[in-house]
Short mmCIF file of C-alpha atoms and ligand atoms in Angstrom, two decimals:
data_model
loop_
_atom_site.label_atom_id
_atom_site.label_comp_id
_atom_site.label_asym_id
_atom_site.label_seq_id
_atom_site.Cartn_x
_atom_site.Cartn_y
_atom_site.Cartn_z
CA MET A 1 58.35 16.88 102.47
CA ASN A 2 56.76 14.09 100.23
CA ASN A 3 56.28 10.78 101.55
CA TYR A 4 57.31 7.51 99.43
CA ASP A 5 57.57 3.91 100.73
CA LEU A 6 60.65 3.41 98.63
CA VAL A 7 63.01 5.68 96.90
CA ILE A 8 65.22 4.17 93.98
CA ILE A 9 68.48 6.05 93.67
CA GLY A 10 69.77 5.93 89.83
CA ALA A 11 67.90 5.41 86.58
CA GLY A 12 70.51 3.02 84.95
CA PRO A 13 69.41 -0.14 83.45
CA THR A 14 69.09 -1.30 87.00
CA GLY A 15 67.02 1.60 88.34
CA LEU A 16 64.40 1.37 85.02
CA PHE A 17 63.88 -2.32 85.68
CA ALA A 18 63.24 -1.57 89.57
CA THR A 19 61.15 1.10 88.55
CA PHE A 20 58.81 -0.97 86.86
CA LEU A 21 59.24 -4.06 89.34
CA ALA A 22 58.06 -1.40 92.16
CA GLY A 23 54.90 -0.63 90.00
CA LEU A 24 54.53 -4.68 89.38
CA ARG A 25 54.35 -5.15 93.02
CA ASP A 26 52.44 -2.03 94.27
CA ILE A 27 55.20 -0.09 95.91
CA ASN A 28 54.96 3.59 96.29
CA SER A 29 57.99 4.88 94.82
CA ILE A 30 60.33 7.50 93.43
CA THR A 31 63.23 6.88 91.07
CA LEU A 32 65.92 9.72 91.41
CA GLU A 33 68.68 10.24 88.74
CA ALA A 34 71.58 12.76 89.00
CA LEU A 35 71.72 13.25 85.35
CA ASP A 36 69.38 14.85 82.78
CA TYR A 37 68.86 11.61 81.24
CA THR A 38 68.02 7.73 81.95
CA GLY A 39 70.12 4.64 81.03
CA GLY A 40 73.15 4.99 83.15
CA GLN A 41 76.06 3.68 81.37
CA ILE A 42 74.41 3.20 78.17
CA PRO A 43 73.96 6.52 76.86
CA GLU A 44 77.53 7.74 78.58
CA LEU A 45 79.67 4.87 77.30
CA TYR A 46 78.45 3.01 74.10
CA PRO A 47 75.14 4.68 72.84
CA GLU A 48 76.38 3.42 69.55
CA LYS A 49 77.00 -0.07 70.07
CA MET A 50 74.92 -3.41 69.42
CA VAL A 51 73.67 -5.59 72.60
CA TYR A 52 73.52 -9.34 72.23
CA ASP A 53 73.01 -10.54 75.54
CA VAL A 54 69.47 -9.66 76.71
CA GLN A 55 67.21 -12.60 76.98
CA GLY A 56 64.49 -12.72 74.29
CA ILE A 57 66.27 -9.85 72.22
CA PRO A 58 68.81 -11.40 70.07
CA LYS A 59 70.14 -7.88 68.58
CA ILE A 60 69.54 -4.06 69.65
CA ASN A 61 70.92 -1.03 69.68
CA ALA A 62 71.93 0.23 73.08
CA MET A 63 69.86 3.37 73.13
CA GLU A 64 67.03 1.42 71.58
CA LEU A 65 67.20 -1.03 74.49
CA ARG A 66 67.42 2.19 76.99
CA ASP A 67 64.34 3.43 75.76
CA LYS A 68 62.57 0.17 75.69
CA MET A 69 63.58 -0.13 79.36
CA TYR A 70 62.37 3.49 80.20
CA GLU A 71 58.84 2.27 78.43
CA GLN A 72 58.63 -0.75 80.68
CA ALA A 73 59.62 1.77 83.51
CA LYS A 74 56.48 3.60 83.09
CA LEU A 75 54.39 0.88 82.38
CA PHE A 76 52.87 1.38 86.21
CA ASP A 77 53.48 4.99 85.52
CA GLY A 78 56.49 4.93 87.78
CA GLU A 79 57.70 8.55 89.04
CA ILE A 80 61.36 9.22 87.75
CA LYS A 81 62.81 12.57 88.76
CA LEU A 82 65.68 13.69 86.59
CA GLY A 83 68.70 15.82 87.44
CA ALA A 84 68.18 14.85 91.07
CA LYS A 85 71.36 13.87 92.81
CA VAL A 86 70.88 12.39 96.08
CA THR A 87 73.37 14.13 98.14
CA ASP A 88 72.63 12.26 101.77
CA ILE A 89 70.70 9.90 103.27
CA ILE A 90 69.47 10.65 106.92
CA PRO A 91 68.26 8.28 109.42
CA ASN A 92 64.69 9.59 110.69
CA ASN A 93 63.54 7.05 113.38
CA ASP A 94 62.98 3.93 111.53
CA GLN A 95 62.54 5.89 108.31
CA TYR A 96 65.18 7.89 106.25
CA ILE A 97 64.99 11.67 104.81
CA ILE A 98 66.52 11.73 101.29
CA GLU A 99 68.59 15.08 100.42
CA VAL A 100 68.71 15.82 96.35
CA ASN A 101 70.85 18.47 95.37
CA GLY A 102 71.48 19.60 98.78
CA THR A 103 67.73 19.90 99.87
CA LYS A 104 66.03 17.49 102.13
CA GLU A 105 63.07 16.68 99.83
CA TYR A 106 61.66 13.20 100.41
CA ASN A 107 60.85 10.64 103.38
CA CYS A 108 60.89 7.04 103.01
CA LYS A 109 60.81 3.85 104.61
CA ALA A 110 63.15 1.82 102.58
CA ILE A 111 66.04 2.71 99.88
CA LEU A 112 67.29 0.94 96.81
CA ILE A 113 70.52 2.11 95.73
CA CYS A 114 71.09 1.36 91.91
CA THR A 115 73.97 3.92 91.39
CA GLY A 116 75.96 1.59 89.33
CA ILE A 117 79.83 2.42 89.45
CA GLY A 118 78.88 5.63 91.08
CA ASP A 119 80.55 9.05 90.16
CA PHE A 120 82.76 7.38 87.57
CA THR A 121 85.63 9.04 85.51
CA PRO A 122 87.71 7.89 82.80
CA ARG A 123 90.93 6.71 83.58
CA LYS A 124 93.73 8.80 81.89
CA ILE A 125 96.87 7.85 80.55
CA GLY A 126 98.52 10.91 82.02
CA CYS A 127 100.86 12.02 79.46
CA PRO A 128 101.77 15.50 78.41
CA GLY A 129 98.89 17.25 76.01
CA GLU A 130 96.25 14.92 77.57
CA ASP A 131 94.47 17.58 79.10
CA GLU A 132 95.49 20.36 76.95
CA PHE A 133 93.70 18.49 73.96
CA LYS A 134 90.73 17.26 75.63
CA GLY A 135 87.83 18.00 73.58
CA LYS A 136 89.98 18.92 70.88
CA GLY A 137 90.82 15.62 69.67
CA VAL A 138 91.46 13.69 72.71
CA GLU A 139 87.99 11.88 73.83
CA TYR A 140 87.10 9.08 76.15
CA ASN A 141 84.16 7.72 74.43
CA VAL A 142 82.44 7.40 71.09
CA LYS A 143 79.03 9.15 71.32
CA ASP A 144 78.77 9.65 67.51
CA ILE A 145 80.49 7.65 65.01
CA THR A 146 79.94 10.06 62.02
CA LYS A 147 82.21 12.74 63.85
CA PHE A 148 85.35 10.89 62.98
CA LYS A 149 84.21 10.17 59.15
CA GLY A 150 87.13 10.42 56.87
CA MET A 151 90.02 10.73 59.96
CA THR A 152 93.05 9.13 61.27
CA VAL A 153 91.66 7.77 64.55
CA ALA A 154 94.20 6.42 67.28
CA ILE A 155 92.72 4.53 69.87
CA VAL A 156 94.40 3.31 73.46
CA GLY A 157 93.49 0.07 75.04
CA GLY A 158 93.43 -3.45 74.64
CA GLY A 159 89.80 -4.31 75.91
CA ASP A 160 86.44 -4.85 74.79
CA SER A 161 85.82 -0.80 74.70
CA ALA A 162 88.96 0.01 72.43
CA LEU A 163 88.55 -3.14 69.77
CA ASP A 164 84.51 -2.34 69.72
CA TYR A 165 85.42 1.36 68.96
CA ALA A 166 88.06 0.07 66.38
CA ASN A 167 85.67 -2.01 64.43
CA GLU A 168 82.78 0.44 64.46
CA LEU A 169 85.07 3.32 63.22
CA ALA A 170 86.94 1.30 60.60
CA GLY A 171 83.99 1.66 57.81
CA THR A 172 84.01 5.31 58.87
CA ALA A 173 87.41 6.83 59.44
CA LYS A 174 90.18 6.84 57.06
CA LYS A 175 92.57 4.93 59.19
CA VAL A 176 92.55 3.24 62.92
CA TYR A 177 95.15 2.56 65.10
CA VAL A 178 94.86 0.68 68.10
CA ILE A 179 97.62 1.32 70.47
CA HIS A 180 98.01 -1.15 73.28
CA HIS A 181 100.91 -1.23 76.30
CA ASN A 182 101.46 -5.11 75.95
CA ASP A 183 100.95 -7.88 73.64
CA LYS A 184 97.64 -9.42 75.13
CA PHE A 185 94.32 -8.04 74.22
CA LYS A 186 91.58 -8.61 76.61
CA ALA A 187 88.59 -8.20 74.15
CA ALA A 188 86.44 -11.02 73.33
CA GLU A 189 87.72 -13.20 70.74
CA LYS A 190 85.50 -12.75 67.97
CA THR A 191 86.21 -8.82 68.41
CA LEU A 192 89.80 -9.01 68.48
CA ASP A 193 89.45 -11.42 65.46
CA MET A 194 87.23 -8.85 63.43
CA ALA A 195 89.61 -5.98 64.02
CA MET A 196 93.09 -7.97 63.33
CA LYS A 197 91.20 -8.91 59.81
CA ASN A 198 90.28 -5.59 58.92
CA PRO A 199 92.62 -3.80 56.73
CA HIS A 200 91.81 -0.36 58.12
CA ILE A 201 92.92 -0.98 61.73
CA SER A 202 96.59 -1.25 62.42
CA LEU A 203 97.28 -2.86 65.85
CA ILE A 204 100.14 -1.40 67.51
CA MET A 205 101.31 -3.43 70.77
CA ASN A 206 104.21 -2.88 73.36
CA THR A 207 103.67 0.76 73.04
CA SER A 208 102.54 3.64 75.00
CA ILE A 209 101.72 7.28 74.23
CA ASN A 210 104.14 9.62 75.98
CA ALA A 211 103.03 12.84 74.26
CA ILE A 212 100.04 14.42 72.29
CA LYS A 213 100.93 17.31 70.15
CA GLY A 214 98.73 19.88 68.15
CA ASP A 215 97.73 23.78 67.86
CA SER A 216 94.24 24.31 68.37
CA GLN A 217 93.30 20.47 67.60
CA ILE A 218 95.34 17.34 67.90
CA ARG A 219 97.63 16.97 65.34
CA GLU A 220 100.12 14.09 66.69
CA ILE A 221 100.81 11.48 69.14
CA SER A 222 104.31 10.36 70.07
CA MET A 223 104.86 6.85 70.96
CA ILE A 224 107.72 4.62 72.65
CA ASN A 225 107.79 1.07 72.20
CA SER A 226 108.47 -0.70 75.77
CA ASN A 227 110.52 -3.59 74.70
CA ASP A 228 113.17 -1.68 72.18
CA LYS A 229 112.48 1.68 73.42
CA THR A 230 112.11 3.05 69.96
CA THR A 231 109.91 5.95 69.24
CA GLN A 232 107.59 6.83 66.41
CA ASP A 233 105.12 9.69 65.92
CA ILE A 234 102.27 9.43 63.99
CA LYS A 235 99.64 12.16 62.51
CA VAL A 236 96.21 11.91 63.87
CA ASP A 237 93.05 13.88 63.84
CA ALA A 238 91.62 12.21 67.08
CA LEU A 239 93.08 10.17 69.76
CA ILE A 240 90.32 7.79 71.88
CA ILE A 241 91.28 6.95 75.26
CA ALA A 242 89.44 3.61 76.13
CA ILE A 243 91.20 2.05 79.04
CA GLY A 244 88.28 2.24 81.57
CA HIS A 245 86.67 4.17 84.07
CA VAL A 246 87.96 4.55 87.73
CA GLY A 247 84.43 4.31 89.75
CA LYS A 248 83.68 5.06 93.52
CA ALA A 249 80.82 3.89 95.35
CA ASN A 250 78.62 6.88 96.49
CA VAL A 251 79.40 7.86 99.95
CA PHE A 252 76.36 9.45 102.01
CA LYS A 253 77.53 10.99 104.69
CA SER A 254 74.88 10.68 107.34
CA VAL A 255 74.79 6.57 106.99
CA ASN A 256 77.66 4.03 107.28
CA ILE A 257 77.08 1.98 104.65
CA GLU A 258 79.53 -0.80 104.39
CA THR A 259 81.63 -1.25 101.09
CA SER A 260 84.05 -3.55 99.39
CA LYS A 261 87.62 -2.93 100.72
CA ASN A 262 88.56 -1.20 97.61
CA GLY A 263 85.18 1.25 98.63
CA ARG A 264 83.84 0.35 94.84
CA SER A 265 80.83 -1.73 95.71
CA ILE A 266 78.45 -1.77 98.43
CA MET A 267 78.21 -4.87 100.29
CA VAL A 268 74.67 -6.40 100.29
CA ASP A 269 73.50 -10.09 101.91
CA ASN A 270 71.38 -12.45 100.04
CA GLU A 271 68.53 -10.47 100.16
CA TYR A 272 70.40 -7.37 98.93
CA GLN A 273 69.94 -5.63 102.34
CA THR A 274 72.99 -3.31 103.01
CA ASN A 275 74.55 -3.18 106.92
CA LEU A 276 71.68 -0.91 107.28
CA LYS A 277 68.00 -1.72 107.91
CA GLY A 278 66.07 -0.63 105.13
CA ILE A 279 68.60 0.24 102.62
CA PHE A 280 69.44 -2.14 99.67
CA SER A 281 71.43 -1.94 96.65
CA VAL A 282 71.50 -4.02 93.51
CA GLY A 283 72.95 -3.74 90.23
CA ASP A 284 76.62 -2.87 89.26
CA ALA A 285 76.73 -0.99 92.53
CA ALA A 286 76.37 -3.68 94.93
CA THR A 287 78.18 -7.06 95.63
CA VAL A 288 76.76 -10.08 97.63
CA ALA A 289 79.03 -10.86 100.35
CA GLY A 290 81.71 -9.29 98.77
CA GLU A 291 81.72 -11.79 95.76
CA PRO A 292 83.12 -10.61 92.18
CA ILE A 293 80.00 -8.71 90.56
CA HIS A 294 78.57 -9.65 87.09
CA PRO A 295 78.05 -5.91 85.52
CA LEU A 296 75.56 -7.08 82.97
CA ILE A 297 72.26 -5.81 82.51
CA ALA A 298 70.19 -9.09 82.27
CA VAL A 299 71.88 -10.28 85.52
CA ASP A 300 71.46 -7.06 87.28
CA GLY A 301 67.85 -6.99 86.22
CA GLY A 302 67.19 -10.61 87.73
CA ASN A 303 68.86 -9.19 90.81
CA ALA A 304 66.48 -6.27 90.80
CA TYR A 305 63.59 -8.59 90.79
CA ILE A 306 64.76 -10.45 93.82
CA ALA A 307 65.58 -7.40 95.81
CA ILE A 308 61.97 -5.64 95.21
CA ASN A 309 60.61 -8.83 96.25
CA PHE A 310 62.40 -8.62 99.43
CA ILE A 311 61.72 -4.70 99.99
CA LYS A 312 57.95 -5.70 99.45
CA LYS A 313 58.43 -8.27 102.33
CA TYR A 314 60.33 -5.68 104.12
CA LEU A 315 57.30 -2.60 103.62
CA THR A 316 54.52 -5.19 104.44
CA PRO A 317 55.66 -8.17 106.36
CA THR A 318 52.26 -9.99 105.67
CA ALA A 319 53.10 -10.04 101.75
CA THR A 320 54.58 -13.13 100.25
CA ILE A 321 58.30 -12.83 98.95
CA PHE A 322 57.15 -13.96 95.20
CA GLY A 323 54.53 -11.81 93.64
CA GLY A 324 53.48 -14.02 90.74
CA HIS A 325 53.66 -14.16 86.99
CA SER A 326 53.57 -10.87 84.89
CA SER A 327 51.67 -13.12 82.55
CA SER A 328 48.77 -13.38 85.05
CA LEU A 329 48.43 -9.70 84.51
CA ASN A 330 45.88 -8.25 81.85
CA LEU A 331 47.57 -5.20 81.25
CA LYS A 332 46.04 -2.48 78.13
C1 FAD B 1 81.40 -0.12 76.83
C2 FAD B 1 80.34 -1.06 77.82
C3 FAD B 1 79.64 -2.01 77.16
C4 FAD B 1 78.76 -2.83 77.39
N1 FAD B 1 77.95 -3.93 77.02
C5 FAD B 1 77.13 -4.25 77.37
C6 FAD B 1 76.40 -5.38 77.03
O1 FAD B 1 76.59 -5.83 75.73
N2 FAD B 1 75.53 -6.28 77.61
C7 FAD B 1 75.30 -6.23 79.13
O2 FAD B 1 74.44 -6.73 79.41
N3 FAD B 1 76.12 -4.86 79.59
C8 FAD B 1 76.94 -4.37 78.88
N4 FAD B 1 77.38 -3.30 79.51
C9 FAD B 1 77.36 -3.23 81.08
C10 FAD B 1 76.09 -2.71 81.65
O3 FAD B 1 76.14 -1.57 80.78
C11 FAD B 1 75.95 -2.27 83.10
O4 FAD B 1 76.00 -3.49 83.59
C12 FAD B 1 74.70 -1.45 83.60
O5 FAD B 1 74.33 -0.33 82.95
C13 FAD B 1 74.51 -1.29 84.78
O6 FAD B 1 73.39 -0.85 85.24
P1 FAD B 1 73.27 -0.07 86.49
O7 FAD B 1 71.70 0.57 86.25
O8 FAD B 1 73.36 -0.85 87.65
O9 FAD B 1 74.13 0.86 86.40
P2 FAD B 1 74.73 2.27 85.76
O10 FAD B 1 74.66 1.87 84.14
O11 FAD B 1 76.17 2.79 86.13
O12 FAD B 1 73.58 3.42 86.27
C14 FAD B 1 73.68 4.07 87.70
C15 FAD B 1 72.72 5.24 87.49
O13 FAD B 1 72.95 5.84 88.53
C16 FAD B 1 73.20 7.11 88.48
N5 FAD B 1 73.39 7.62 89.79
C17 FAD B 1 74.65 7.54 90.76
N6 FAD B 1 74.93 8.46 91.52
C18 FAD B 1 73.69 8.93 91.72
C19 FAD B 1 73.31 9.85 92.95
N7 FAD B 1 73.85 9.99 93.74
N8 FAD B 1 71.99 10.26 92.77
C20 FAD B 1 71.30 10.02 91.61
N9 FAD B 1 71.45 9.13 90.66
C21 FAD B 1 72.96 8.36 90.69
C22 FAD B 1 74.15 7.59 87.52
O14 FAD B 1 74.10 8.69 86.99
C23 FAD B 1 73.31 6.22 86.33
O15 FAD B 1 72.39 7.00 85.64
C24 FAD B 1 78.68 -2.52 79.09
C25 FAD B 1 79.00 -1.35 79.84
C26 FAD B 1 80.12 -0.53 79.21
C27 FAD B 1 80.84 0.12 79.81
#
């Protein structure tokens, strides 16, 4: 079994930045990622989108940002293992054994859980045909806009994801319908404004889908208006269901890590330590004293900085918490 001072679980934006920071603070670490690629929610949920709220980067494609975060994570040769799902954490005196894909693989002194929203699955609308046409026109995200070229596309949802997808697809798809179950959109004002002004987008409000029909492919959706109960069918080539995800914090059976009441977030203190000594958590996975989380890359990154500094102090009690400025380094 290999020994590390720190095992970082998850290589989403937070785990990648933590990997870099561990290197910056000379912590002997390995980062374990369940998927075969890094970046967490980015490649899964919004690879084609632009990101505007990372300090110092006015505008960047999400996958390009992921690639830059990976490059930064590797600056100190941080070890990242892909396809490595942590299935259990087993206490071992003052240390922990990490079980990966069912096999005990590593021994470590500290753990940083950066598992984001954990095992997340897209929320379903739950109408007839949804499962039958999944992958045959029914999608839960947009990974490649060009796939929808010339199509008539319906998008279900009223939040940022649904309206962002609508704006992105409007130039490529022939026609885009956004179907929302009430009359209040939750998307950012600018996003909504853009969608409302786009002649290729029709917003259908107070409406739910009650059936998805087709043959070998989706062909049609049936909808019902919640106010007057009128029904209408529209012909579509694709249906994108963008009504959020259901997340669940990872449960590691040999340790009892305290989670929030809804079980979605790991509870941490101001040093990002859980109720268990040596087990820390940060990023979308964690909530400080049950406070609402700010699921944003920049916020998660800042918190990861603080967490790694406290982990350094935990591993080396004589170390200072603040590790100095990176600008003092003279890297190649
Ligand atoms: C549509 C959309 C648009 C967004 N746009 C922005 C934006 O413009 N700006 C912004 O700042 N933020 C944005 N976000 C939010 C941002 O993506 C998240 O805040 C960020 O991804 C959180 O990073 P994380 O590493 O904490 O978690 P995640 O990205 O969820 O990554 C967690 C990683 O842990 C891995 N993992 C989970 N369990 C295990 C396990 N047991 N073993 C090993 N690995 C495991 C997962 O596979 C995953 O790779 C957006 C999110 C969405 C959904």
